PDB file of C-alpha atoms and ligand atoms in Angstrom:
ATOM      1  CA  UNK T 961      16.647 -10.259  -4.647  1.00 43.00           C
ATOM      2  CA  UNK T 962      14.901 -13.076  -6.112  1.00 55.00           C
ATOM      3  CA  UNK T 963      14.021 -13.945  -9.545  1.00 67.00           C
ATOM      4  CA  UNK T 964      10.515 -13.871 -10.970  1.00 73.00           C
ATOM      5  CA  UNK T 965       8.758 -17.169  -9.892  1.00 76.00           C
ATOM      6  CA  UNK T 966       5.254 -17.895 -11.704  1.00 77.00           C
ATOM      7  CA  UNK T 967       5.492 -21.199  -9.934  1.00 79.00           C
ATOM      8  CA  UNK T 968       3.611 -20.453  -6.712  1.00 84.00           C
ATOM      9  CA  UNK T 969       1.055 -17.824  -6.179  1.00 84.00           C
ATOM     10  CA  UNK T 970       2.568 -14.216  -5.663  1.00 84.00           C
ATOM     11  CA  UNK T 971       0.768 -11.188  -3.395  1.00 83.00           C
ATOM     12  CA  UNK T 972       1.513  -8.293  -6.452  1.00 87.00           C
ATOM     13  CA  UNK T 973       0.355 -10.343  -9.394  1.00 88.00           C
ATOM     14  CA  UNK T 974      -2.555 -11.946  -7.200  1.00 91.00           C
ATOM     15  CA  UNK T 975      -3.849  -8.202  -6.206  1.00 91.00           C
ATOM     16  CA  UNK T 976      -3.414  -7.152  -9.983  1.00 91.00           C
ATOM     17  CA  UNK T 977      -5.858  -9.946 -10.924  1.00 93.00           C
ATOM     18  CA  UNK T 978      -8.117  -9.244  -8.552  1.00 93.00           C
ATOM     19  CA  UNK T 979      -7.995  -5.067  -9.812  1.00 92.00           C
ATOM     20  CA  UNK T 980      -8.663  -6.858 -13.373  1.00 90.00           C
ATOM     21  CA  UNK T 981      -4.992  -6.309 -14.789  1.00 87.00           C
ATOM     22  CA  UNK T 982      -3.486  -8.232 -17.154  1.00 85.00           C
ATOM     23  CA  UNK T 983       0.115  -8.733 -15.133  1.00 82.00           C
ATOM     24  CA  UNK T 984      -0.559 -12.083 -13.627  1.00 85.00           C
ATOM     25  CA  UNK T 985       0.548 -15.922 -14.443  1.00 88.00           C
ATOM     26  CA  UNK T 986      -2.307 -18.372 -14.186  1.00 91.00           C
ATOM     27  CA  UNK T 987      -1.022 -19.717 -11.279  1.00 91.00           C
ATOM     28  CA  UNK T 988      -1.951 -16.344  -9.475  1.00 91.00           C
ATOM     29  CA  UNK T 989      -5.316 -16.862 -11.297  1.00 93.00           C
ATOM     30  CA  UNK T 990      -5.879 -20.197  -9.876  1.00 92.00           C
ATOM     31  CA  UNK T 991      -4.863 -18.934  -6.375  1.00 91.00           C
ATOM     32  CA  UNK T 992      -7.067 -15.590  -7.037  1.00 93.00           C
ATOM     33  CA  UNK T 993     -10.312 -17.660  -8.108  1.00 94.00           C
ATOM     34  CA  UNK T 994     -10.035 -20.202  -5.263  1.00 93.00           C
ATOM     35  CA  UNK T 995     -10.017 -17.157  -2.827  1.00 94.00           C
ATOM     36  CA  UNK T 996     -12.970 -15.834  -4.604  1.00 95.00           C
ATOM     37  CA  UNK T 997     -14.821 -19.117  -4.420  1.00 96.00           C
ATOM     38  CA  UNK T 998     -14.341 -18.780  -0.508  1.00 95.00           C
ATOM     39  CA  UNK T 999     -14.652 -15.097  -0.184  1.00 96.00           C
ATOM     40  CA  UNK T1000     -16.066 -13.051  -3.282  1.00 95.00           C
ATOM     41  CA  UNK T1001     -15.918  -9.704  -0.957  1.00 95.00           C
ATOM     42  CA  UNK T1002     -11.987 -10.003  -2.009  1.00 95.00           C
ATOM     43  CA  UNK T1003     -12.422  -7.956  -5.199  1.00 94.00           C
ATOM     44  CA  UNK T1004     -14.678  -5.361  -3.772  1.00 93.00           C
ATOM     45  CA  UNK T1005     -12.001  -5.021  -0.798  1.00 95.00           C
ATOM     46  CA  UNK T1006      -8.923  -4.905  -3.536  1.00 94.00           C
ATOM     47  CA  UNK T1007     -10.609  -2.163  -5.572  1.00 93.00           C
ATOM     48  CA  UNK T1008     -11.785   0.113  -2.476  1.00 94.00           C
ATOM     49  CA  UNK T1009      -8.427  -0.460  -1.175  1.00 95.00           C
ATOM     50  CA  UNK T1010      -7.165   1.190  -4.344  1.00 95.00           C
ATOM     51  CA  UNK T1011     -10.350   3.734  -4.268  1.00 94.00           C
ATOM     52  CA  UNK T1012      -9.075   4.868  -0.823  1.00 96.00           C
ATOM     53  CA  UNK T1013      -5.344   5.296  -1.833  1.00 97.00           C
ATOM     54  CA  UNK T1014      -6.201   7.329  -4.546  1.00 97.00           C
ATOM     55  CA  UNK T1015      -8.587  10.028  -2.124  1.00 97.00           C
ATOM     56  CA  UNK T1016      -5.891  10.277   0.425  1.00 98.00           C
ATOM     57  CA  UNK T1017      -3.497  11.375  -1.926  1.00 98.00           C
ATOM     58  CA  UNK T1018      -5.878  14.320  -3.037  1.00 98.00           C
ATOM     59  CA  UNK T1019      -6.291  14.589   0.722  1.00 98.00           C
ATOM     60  CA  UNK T1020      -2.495  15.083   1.100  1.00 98.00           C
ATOM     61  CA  UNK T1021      -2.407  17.119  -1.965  1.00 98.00           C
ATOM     62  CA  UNK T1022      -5.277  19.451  -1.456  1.00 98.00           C
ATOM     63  CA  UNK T1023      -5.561  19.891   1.987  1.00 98.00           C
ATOM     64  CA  UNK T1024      -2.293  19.040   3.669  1.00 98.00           C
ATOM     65  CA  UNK T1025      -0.137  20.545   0.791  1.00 98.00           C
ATOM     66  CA  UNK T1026       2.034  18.132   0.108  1.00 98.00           C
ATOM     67  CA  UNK T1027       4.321  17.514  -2.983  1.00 98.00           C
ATOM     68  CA  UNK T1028       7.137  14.527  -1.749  1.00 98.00           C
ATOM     69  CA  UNK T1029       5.684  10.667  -1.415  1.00 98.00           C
ATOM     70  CA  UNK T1030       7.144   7.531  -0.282  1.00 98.00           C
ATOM     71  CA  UNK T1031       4.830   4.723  -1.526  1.00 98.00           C
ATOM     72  CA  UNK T1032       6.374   1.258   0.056  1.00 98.00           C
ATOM     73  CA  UNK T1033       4.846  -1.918  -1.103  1.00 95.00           C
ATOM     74  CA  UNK T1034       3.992  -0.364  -4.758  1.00 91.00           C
ATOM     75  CA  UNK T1035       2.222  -3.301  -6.420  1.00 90.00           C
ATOM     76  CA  UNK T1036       2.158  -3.687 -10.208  1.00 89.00           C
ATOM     77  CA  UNK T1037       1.288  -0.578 -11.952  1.00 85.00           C
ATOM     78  CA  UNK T1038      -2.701   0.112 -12.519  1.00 82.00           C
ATOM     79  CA  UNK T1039      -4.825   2.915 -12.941  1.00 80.00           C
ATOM     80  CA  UNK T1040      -4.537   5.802 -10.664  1.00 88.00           C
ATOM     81  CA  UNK T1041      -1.313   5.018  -9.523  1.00 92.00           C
ATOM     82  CA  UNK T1042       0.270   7.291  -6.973  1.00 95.00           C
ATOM     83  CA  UNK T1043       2.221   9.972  -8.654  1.00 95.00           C
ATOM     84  CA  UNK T1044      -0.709   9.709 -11.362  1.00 94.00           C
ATOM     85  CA  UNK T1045      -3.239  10.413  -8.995  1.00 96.00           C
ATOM     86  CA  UNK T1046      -0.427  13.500  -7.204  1.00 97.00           C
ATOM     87  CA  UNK T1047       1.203  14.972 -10.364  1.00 97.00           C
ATOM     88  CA  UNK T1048      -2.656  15.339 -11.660  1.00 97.00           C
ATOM     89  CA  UNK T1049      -3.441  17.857  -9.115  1.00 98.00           C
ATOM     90  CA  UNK T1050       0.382  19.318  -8.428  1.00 98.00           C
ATOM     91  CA  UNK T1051       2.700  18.163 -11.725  1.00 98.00           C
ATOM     92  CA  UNK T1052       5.131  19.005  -9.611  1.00 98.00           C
ATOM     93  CA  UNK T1053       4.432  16.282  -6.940  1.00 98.00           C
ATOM     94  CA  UNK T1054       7.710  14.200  -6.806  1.00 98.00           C
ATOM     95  CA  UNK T1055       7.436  10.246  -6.184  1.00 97.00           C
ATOM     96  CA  UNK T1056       9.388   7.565  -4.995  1.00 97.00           C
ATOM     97  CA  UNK T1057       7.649   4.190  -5.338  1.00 96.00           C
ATOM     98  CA  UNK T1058       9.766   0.923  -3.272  1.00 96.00           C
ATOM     99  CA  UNK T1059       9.332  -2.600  -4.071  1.00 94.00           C
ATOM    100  CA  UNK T1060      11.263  -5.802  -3.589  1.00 92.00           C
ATOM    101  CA  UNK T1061       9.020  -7.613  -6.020  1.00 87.00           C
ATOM    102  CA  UNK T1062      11.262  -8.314  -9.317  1.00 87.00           C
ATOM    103  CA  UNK T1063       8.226  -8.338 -11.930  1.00 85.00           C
ATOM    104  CA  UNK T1064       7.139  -5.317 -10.149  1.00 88.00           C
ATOM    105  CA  UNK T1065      10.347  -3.639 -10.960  1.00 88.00           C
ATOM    106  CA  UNK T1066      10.390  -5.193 -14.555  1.00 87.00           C
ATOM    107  CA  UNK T1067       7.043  -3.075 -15.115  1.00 86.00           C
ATOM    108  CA  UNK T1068       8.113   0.035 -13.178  1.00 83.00           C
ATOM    109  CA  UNK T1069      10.716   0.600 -15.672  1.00 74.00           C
ATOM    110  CA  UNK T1070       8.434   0.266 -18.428  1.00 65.00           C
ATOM    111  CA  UNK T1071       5.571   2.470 -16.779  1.00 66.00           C
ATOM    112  CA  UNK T1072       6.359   4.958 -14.533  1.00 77.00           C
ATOM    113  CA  UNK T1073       6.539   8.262 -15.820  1.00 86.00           C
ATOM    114  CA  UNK T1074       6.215  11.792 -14.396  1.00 90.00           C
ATOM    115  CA  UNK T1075       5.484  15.467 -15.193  1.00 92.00           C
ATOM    116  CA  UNK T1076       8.294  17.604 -16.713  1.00 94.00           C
ATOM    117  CA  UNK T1077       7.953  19.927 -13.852  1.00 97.00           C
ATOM    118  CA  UNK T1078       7.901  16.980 -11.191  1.00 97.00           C
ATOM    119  CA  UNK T1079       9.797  13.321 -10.411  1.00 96.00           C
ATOM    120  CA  UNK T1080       8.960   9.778 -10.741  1.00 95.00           C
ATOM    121  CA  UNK T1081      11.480   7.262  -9.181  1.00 95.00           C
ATOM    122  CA  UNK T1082      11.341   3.010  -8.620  1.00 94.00           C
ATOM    123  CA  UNK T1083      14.096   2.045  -5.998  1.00 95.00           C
ATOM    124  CA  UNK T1084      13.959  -1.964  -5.283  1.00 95.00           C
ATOM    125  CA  UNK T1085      14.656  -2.104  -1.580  1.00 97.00           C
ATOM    126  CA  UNK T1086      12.918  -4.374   0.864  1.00 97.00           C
ATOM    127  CA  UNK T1087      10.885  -2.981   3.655  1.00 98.00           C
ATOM    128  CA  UNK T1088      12.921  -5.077   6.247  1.00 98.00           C
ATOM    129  CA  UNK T1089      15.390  -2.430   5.664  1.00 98.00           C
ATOM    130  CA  UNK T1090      14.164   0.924   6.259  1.00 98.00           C
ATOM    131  CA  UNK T1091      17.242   3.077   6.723  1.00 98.00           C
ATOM    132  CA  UNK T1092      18.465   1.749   3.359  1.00 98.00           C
ATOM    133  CA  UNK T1093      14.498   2.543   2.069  1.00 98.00           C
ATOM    134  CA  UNK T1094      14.848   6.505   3.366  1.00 98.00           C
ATOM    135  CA  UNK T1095      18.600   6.244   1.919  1.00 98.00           C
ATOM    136  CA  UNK T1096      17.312   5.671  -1.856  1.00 98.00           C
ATOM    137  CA  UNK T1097      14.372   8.110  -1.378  1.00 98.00           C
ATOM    138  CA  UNK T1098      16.980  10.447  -0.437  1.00 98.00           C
ATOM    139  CA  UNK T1099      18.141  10.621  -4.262  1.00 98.00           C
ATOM    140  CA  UNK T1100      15.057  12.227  -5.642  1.00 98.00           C
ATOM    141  CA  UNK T1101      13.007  13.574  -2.458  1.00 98.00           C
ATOM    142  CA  UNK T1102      14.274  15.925  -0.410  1.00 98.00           C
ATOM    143  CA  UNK T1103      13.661  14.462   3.152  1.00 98.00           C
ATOM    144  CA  UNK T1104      14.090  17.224   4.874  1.00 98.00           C
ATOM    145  CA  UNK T1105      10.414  18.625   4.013  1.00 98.00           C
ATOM    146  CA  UNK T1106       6.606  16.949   4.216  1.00 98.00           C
ATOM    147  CA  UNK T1107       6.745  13.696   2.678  1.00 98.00           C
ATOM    148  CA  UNK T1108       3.628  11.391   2.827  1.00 98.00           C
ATOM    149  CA  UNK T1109       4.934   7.660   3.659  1.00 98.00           C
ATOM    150  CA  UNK T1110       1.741   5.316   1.828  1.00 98.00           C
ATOM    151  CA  UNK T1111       1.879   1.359   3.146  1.00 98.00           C
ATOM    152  CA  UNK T1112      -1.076   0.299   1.208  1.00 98.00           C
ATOM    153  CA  UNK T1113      -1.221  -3.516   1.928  1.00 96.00           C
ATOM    154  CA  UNK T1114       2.283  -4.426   2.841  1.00 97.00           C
ATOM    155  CA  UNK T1115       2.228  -4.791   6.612  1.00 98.00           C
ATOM    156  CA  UNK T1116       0.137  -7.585   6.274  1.00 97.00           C
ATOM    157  CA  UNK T1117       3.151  -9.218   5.164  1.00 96.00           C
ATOM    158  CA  UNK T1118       5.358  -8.712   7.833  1.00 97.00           C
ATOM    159  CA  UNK T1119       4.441 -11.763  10.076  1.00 96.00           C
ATOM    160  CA  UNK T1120       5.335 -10.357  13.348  1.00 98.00           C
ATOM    161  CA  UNK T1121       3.306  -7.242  14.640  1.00 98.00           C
ATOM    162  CA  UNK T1122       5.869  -5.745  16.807  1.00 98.00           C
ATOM    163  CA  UNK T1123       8.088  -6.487  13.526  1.00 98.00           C
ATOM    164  CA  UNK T1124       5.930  -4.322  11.958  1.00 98.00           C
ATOM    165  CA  UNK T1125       5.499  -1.745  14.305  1.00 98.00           C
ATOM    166  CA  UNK T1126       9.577  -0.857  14.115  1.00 98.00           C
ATOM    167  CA  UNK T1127       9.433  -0.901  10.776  1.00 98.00           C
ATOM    168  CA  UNK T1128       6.805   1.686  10.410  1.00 98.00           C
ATOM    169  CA  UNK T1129       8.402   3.440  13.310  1.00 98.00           C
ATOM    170  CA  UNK T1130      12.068   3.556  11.617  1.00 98.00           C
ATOM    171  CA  UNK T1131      10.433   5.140   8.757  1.00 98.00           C
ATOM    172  CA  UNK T1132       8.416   7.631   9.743  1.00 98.00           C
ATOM    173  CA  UNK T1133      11.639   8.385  12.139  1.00 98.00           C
ATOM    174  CA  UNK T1134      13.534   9.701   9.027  1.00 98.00           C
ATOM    175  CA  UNK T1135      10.584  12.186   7.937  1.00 98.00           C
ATOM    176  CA  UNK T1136      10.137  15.901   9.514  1.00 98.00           C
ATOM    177  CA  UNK T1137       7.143  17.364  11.214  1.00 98.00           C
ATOM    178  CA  UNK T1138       4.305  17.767   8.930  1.00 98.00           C
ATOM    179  CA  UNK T1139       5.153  14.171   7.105  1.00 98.00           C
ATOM    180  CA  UNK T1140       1.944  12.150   6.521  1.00 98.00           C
ATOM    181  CA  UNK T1141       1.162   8.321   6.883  1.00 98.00           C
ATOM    182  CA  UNK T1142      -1.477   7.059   4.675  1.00 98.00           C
ATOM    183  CA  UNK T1143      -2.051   3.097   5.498  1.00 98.00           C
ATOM    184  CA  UNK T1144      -4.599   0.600   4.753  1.00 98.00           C
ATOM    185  CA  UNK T1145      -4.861  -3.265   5.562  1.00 98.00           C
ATOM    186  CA  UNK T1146      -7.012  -6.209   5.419  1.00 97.00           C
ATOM    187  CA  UNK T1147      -8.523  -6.710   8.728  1.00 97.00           C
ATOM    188  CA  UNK T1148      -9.738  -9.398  11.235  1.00 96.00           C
ATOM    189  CA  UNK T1149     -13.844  -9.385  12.593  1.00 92.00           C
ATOM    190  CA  UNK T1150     -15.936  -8.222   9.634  1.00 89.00           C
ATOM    191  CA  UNK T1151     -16.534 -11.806   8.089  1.00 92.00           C
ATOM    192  CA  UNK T1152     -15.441 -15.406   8.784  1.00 94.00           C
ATOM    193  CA  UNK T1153     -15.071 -16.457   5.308  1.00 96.00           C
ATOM    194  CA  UNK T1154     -12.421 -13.729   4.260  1.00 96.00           C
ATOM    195  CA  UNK T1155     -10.150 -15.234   7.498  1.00 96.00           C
ATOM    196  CA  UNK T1156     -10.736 -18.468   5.993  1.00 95.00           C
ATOM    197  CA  UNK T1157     -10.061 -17.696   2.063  1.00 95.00           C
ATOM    198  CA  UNK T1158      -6.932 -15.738   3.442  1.00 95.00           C
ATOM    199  CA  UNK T1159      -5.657 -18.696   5.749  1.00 94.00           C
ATOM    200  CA  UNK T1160      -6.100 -21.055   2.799  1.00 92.00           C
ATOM    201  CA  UNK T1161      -3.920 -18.378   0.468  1.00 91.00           C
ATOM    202  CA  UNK T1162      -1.170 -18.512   2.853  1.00 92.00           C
ATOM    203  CA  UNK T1163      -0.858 -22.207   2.283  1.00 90.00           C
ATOM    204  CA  UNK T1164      -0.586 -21.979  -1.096  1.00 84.00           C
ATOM    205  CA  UNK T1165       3.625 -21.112  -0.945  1.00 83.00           C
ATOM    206  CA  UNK T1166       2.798 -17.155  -1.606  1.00 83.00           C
ATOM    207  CA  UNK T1167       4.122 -15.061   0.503  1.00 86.00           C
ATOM    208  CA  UNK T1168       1.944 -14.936   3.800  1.00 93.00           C
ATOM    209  CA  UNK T1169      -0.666 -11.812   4.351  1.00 95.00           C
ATOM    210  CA  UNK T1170      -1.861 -11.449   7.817  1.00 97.00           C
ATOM    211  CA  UNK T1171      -5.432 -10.111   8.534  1.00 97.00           C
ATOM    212  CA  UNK T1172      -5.231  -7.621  12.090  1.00 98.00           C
ATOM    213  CA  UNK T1173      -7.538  -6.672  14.417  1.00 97.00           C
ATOM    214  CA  UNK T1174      -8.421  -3.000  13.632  1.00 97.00           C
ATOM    215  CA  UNK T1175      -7.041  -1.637  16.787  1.00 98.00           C
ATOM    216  CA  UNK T1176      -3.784  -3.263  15.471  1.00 98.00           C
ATOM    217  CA  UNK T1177      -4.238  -1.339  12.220  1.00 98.00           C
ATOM    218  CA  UNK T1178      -5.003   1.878  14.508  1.00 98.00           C
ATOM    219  CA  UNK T1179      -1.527   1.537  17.038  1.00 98.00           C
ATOM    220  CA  UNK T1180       0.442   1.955  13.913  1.00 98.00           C
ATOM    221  CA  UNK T1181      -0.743   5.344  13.646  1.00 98.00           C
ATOM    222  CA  UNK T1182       0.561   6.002  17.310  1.00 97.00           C
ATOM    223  CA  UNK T1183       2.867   9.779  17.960  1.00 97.00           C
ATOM    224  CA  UNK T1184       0.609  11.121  14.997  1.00 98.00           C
ATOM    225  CA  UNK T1185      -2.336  13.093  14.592  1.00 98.00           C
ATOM    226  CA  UNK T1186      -4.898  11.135  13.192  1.00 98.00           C
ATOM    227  CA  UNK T1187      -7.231  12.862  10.231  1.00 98.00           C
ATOM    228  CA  UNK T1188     -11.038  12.916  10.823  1.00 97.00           C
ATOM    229  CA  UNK T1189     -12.968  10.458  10.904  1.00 97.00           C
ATOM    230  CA  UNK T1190      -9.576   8.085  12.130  1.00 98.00           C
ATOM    231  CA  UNK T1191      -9.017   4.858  11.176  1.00 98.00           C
ATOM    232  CA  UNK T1192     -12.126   3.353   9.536  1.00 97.00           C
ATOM    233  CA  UNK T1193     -13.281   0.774   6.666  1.00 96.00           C
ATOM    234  CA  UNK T1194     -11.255   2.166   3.602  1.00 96.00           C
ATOM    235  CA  UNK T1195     -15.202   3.361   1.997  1.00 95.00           C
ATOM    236  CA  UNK T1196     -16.340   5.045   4.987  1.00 94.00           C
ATOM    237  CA  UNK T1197     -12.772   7.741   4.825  1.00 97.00           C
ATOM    238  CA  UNK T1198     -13.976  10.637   3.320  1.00 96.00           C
ATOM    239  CA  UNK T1199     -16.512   8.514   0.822  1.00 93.00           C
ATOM    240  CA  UNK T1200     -17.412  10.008  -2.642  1.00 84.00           C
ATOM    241  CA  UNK T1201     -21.072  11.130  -3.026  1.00 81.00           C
ATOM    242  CA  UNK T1202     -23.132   8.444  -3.922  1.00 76.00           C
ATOM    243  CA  UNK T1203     -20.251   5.314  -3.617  1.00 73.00           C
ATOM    244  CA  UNK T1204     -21.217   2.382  -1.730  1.00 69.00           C
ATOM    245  CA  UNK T1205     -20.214   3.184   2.302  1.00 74.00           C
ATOM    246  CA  UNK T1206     -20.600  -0.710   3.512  1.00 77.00           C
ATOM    247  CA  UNK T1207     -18.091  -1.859   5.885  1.00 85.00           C
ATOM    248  CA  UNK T1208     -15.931  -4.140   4.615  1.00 93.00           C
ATOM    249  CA  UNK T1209     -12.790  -5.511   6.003  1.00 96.00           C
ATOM    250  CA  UNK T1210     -10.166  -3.706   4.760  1.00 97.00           C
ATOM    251  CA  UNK T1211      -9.360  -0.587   7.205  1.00 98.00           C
ATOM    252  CA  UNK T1212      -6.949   2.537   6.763  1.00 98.00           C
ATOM    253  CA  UNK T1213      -6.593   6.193   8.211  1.00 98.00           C
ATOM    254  CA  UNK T1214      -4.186   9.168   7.269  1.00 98.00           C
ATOM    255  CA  UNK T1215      -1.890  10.847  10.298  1.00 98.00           C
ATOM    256  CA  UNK T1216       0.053  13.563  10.623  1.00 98.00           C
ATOM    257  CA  UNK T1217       3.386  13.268  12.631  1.00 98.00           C
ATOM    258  CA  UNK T1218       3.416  16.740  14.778  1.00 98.00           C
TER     259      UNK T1218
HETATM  260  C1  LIG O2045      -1.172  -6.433  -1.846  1.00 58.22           C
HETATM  261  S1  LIG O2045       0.092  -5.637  -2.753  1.00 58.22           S
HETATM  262  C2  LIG O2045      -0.410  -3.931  -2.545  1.00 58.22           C
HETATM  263  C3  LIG O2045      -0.022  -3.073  -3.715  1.00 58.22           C
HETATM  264  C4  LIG O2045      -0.393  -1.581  -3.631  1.00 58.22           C
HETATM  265  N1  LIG O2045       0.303  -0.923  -2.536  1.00 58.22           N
HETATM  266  C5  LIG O2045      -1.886  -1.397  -3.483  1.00 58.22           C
HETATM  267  O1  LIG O2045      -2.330  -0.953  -2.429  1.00 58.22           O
HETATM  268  O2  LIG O2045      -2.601  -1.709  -4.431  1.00 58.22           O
HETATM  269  C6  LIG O2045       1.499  -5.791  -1.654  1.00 58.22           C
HETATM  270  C7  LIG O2045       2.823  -5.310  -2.256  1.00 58.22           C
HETATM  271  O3  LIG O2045       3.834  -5.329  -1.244  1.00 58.22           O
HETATM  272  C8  LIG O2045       5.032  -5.808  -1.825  1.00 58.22           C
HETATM  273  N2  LIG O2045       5.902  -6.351  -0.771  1.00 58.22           N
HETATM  274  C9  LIG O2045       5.681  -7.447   0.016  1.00 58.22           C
HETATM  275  N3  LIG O2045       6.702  -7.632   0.862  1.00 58.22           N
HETATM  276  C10 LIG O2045       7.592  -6.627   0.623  1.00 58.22           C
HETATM  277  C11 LIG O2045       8.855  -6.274   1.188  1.00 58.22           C
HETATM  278  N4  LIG O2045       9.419  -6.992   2.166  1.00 58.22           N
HETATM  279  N5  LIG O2045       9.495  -5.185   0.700  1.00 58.22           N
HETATM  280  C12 LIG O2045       8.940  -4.443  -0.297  1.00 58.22           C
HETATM  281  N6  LIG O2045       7.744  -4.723  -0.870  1.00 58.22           N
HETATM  282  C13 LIG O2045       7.081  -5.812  -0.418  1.00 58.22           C
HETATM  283  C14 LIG O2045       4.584  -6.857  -2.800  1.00 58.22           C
HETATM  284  O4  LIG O2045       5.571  -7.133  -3.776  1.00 58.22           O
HETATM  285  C15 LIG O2045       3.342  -6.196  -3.374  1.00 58.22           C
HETATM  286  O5  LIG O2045       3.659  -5.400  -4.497  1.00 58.22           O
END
């Protein structure tokens, strides 16, 4: 594990910025306001990233009844986080959020809390190991029934697509029938100047994010059951009335594994 580096730019505290949290150093600032000087849309696409977590879950909640989520790639706390948005509508929703960011676990202790009636857990594992990831979630869900698996702008990371693919792959592997994937990631082909903002950003010594083609984003849904519409631009899945609908490059979908 590494130790908490405010040196060079960093993915969680960059994100939090751009969500308008306070739980960034200014060097994530400076990195966060030179991407916006390139590509403004950056803020809209953080926040409807967030937007579209945050209706999947009631999704998975509501409709697909279920109580047990894996959220991989956590970020720094915010509003609406996951087992905020779950234990609102089922307090007995139990969570397990994974990170391998240390400031992220430094504010999961502080934050996290849960329901009486349901379970809120932090386990620091990196998603380049996903037996040991299913092995922690192990201690508070019980893996054995519907768990929703949320990668919410962490695949982006992993450099290698094929990489990537396993890894999902491996993970969904340890979940039963009836287990969900809700995913979302930046994407390639809606504007120019968010591929160039995001190739400058992985110059700057953060941790690489790779933009994907959105048929790339849609193959990681493969063996599952994808919910209506599919995989789509995060504010086109099931949009609230009235919210803006515009495509923007960002692009998720929620399966079902059968
Ligand atoms: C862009 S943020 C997304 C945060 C949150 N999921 C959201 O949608 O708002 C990416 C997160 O992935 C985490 N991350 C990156 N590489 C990781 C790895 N190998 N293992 C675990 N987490 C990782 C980062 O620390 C960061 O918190």
């Amino acid at each position: 594990m590494t130790q908490i580096d405010t040196s060079v730019p960093h993915s969680a505290r960059i994100w939090n910025y751009w969500l308008g949290g306070k739980d960034n150093y200014p060097v994530d600032e400076a990195a966060g306001d030179a991407y916006t000087a390139v590509f403004p849309g950056i803020v809209t696409i953080a926040r409807s990233s967030r937007a579209f977590l945050g209706r999947s879950i009631r999704y998975l909640v509501q409709v697909a009844g279920v109580r047990q989520f894996l959220d991989v790639g956590t970020g720094l706390p915010t509003v609406d986080n996951t087992h905020e948005v779950a234990q609102r509508l089922a307090p007995e929703s139990r969570v397990v959020y994974v990170d391998n960011d240390p400031l992220v676990l430094t504010h999961a202790r502080a934050l996290l809390t849960s329901t009486p009636e349901g379970a809120t857990a932090y386990e620091p594992v990196s998603l380049y190991e996903p037996e040991q990831i299913l092995e922690a979630a192990g201690k508070t869900l019980d893996l054995t029934r519907p768990t929703a698996l949320i990668l919410s702008g962490i695949l982006g990371h992993v450099a290698d697509y094929e990489q990537a693919r396993d890894l999902v792959r491996r993970l969904l592997a340890g979940l039963p029938p009836g287990s969900h994937l809700s995913l979302n990631e930046g994407s390639r082909g809606t504007d120019p100047a968010y591929e160039q903002a995001q190739d400058a950003y992985n110059e700057t010594g953060a941790v690489p994010y790779f933009l994907r083609p959105v048929e790339q984003i849609e193959a990681f849904f493969e063996g599952l059951e994808l919910v209506e519409p599919g995989v789509v631009s995060v504010p086109l899945w099931h949009p609230e009335p009235g919210a803006p609908t515009g495509p923007i490059g960002q692009h998720g979908g929620l399966g079902r594994k059968p």
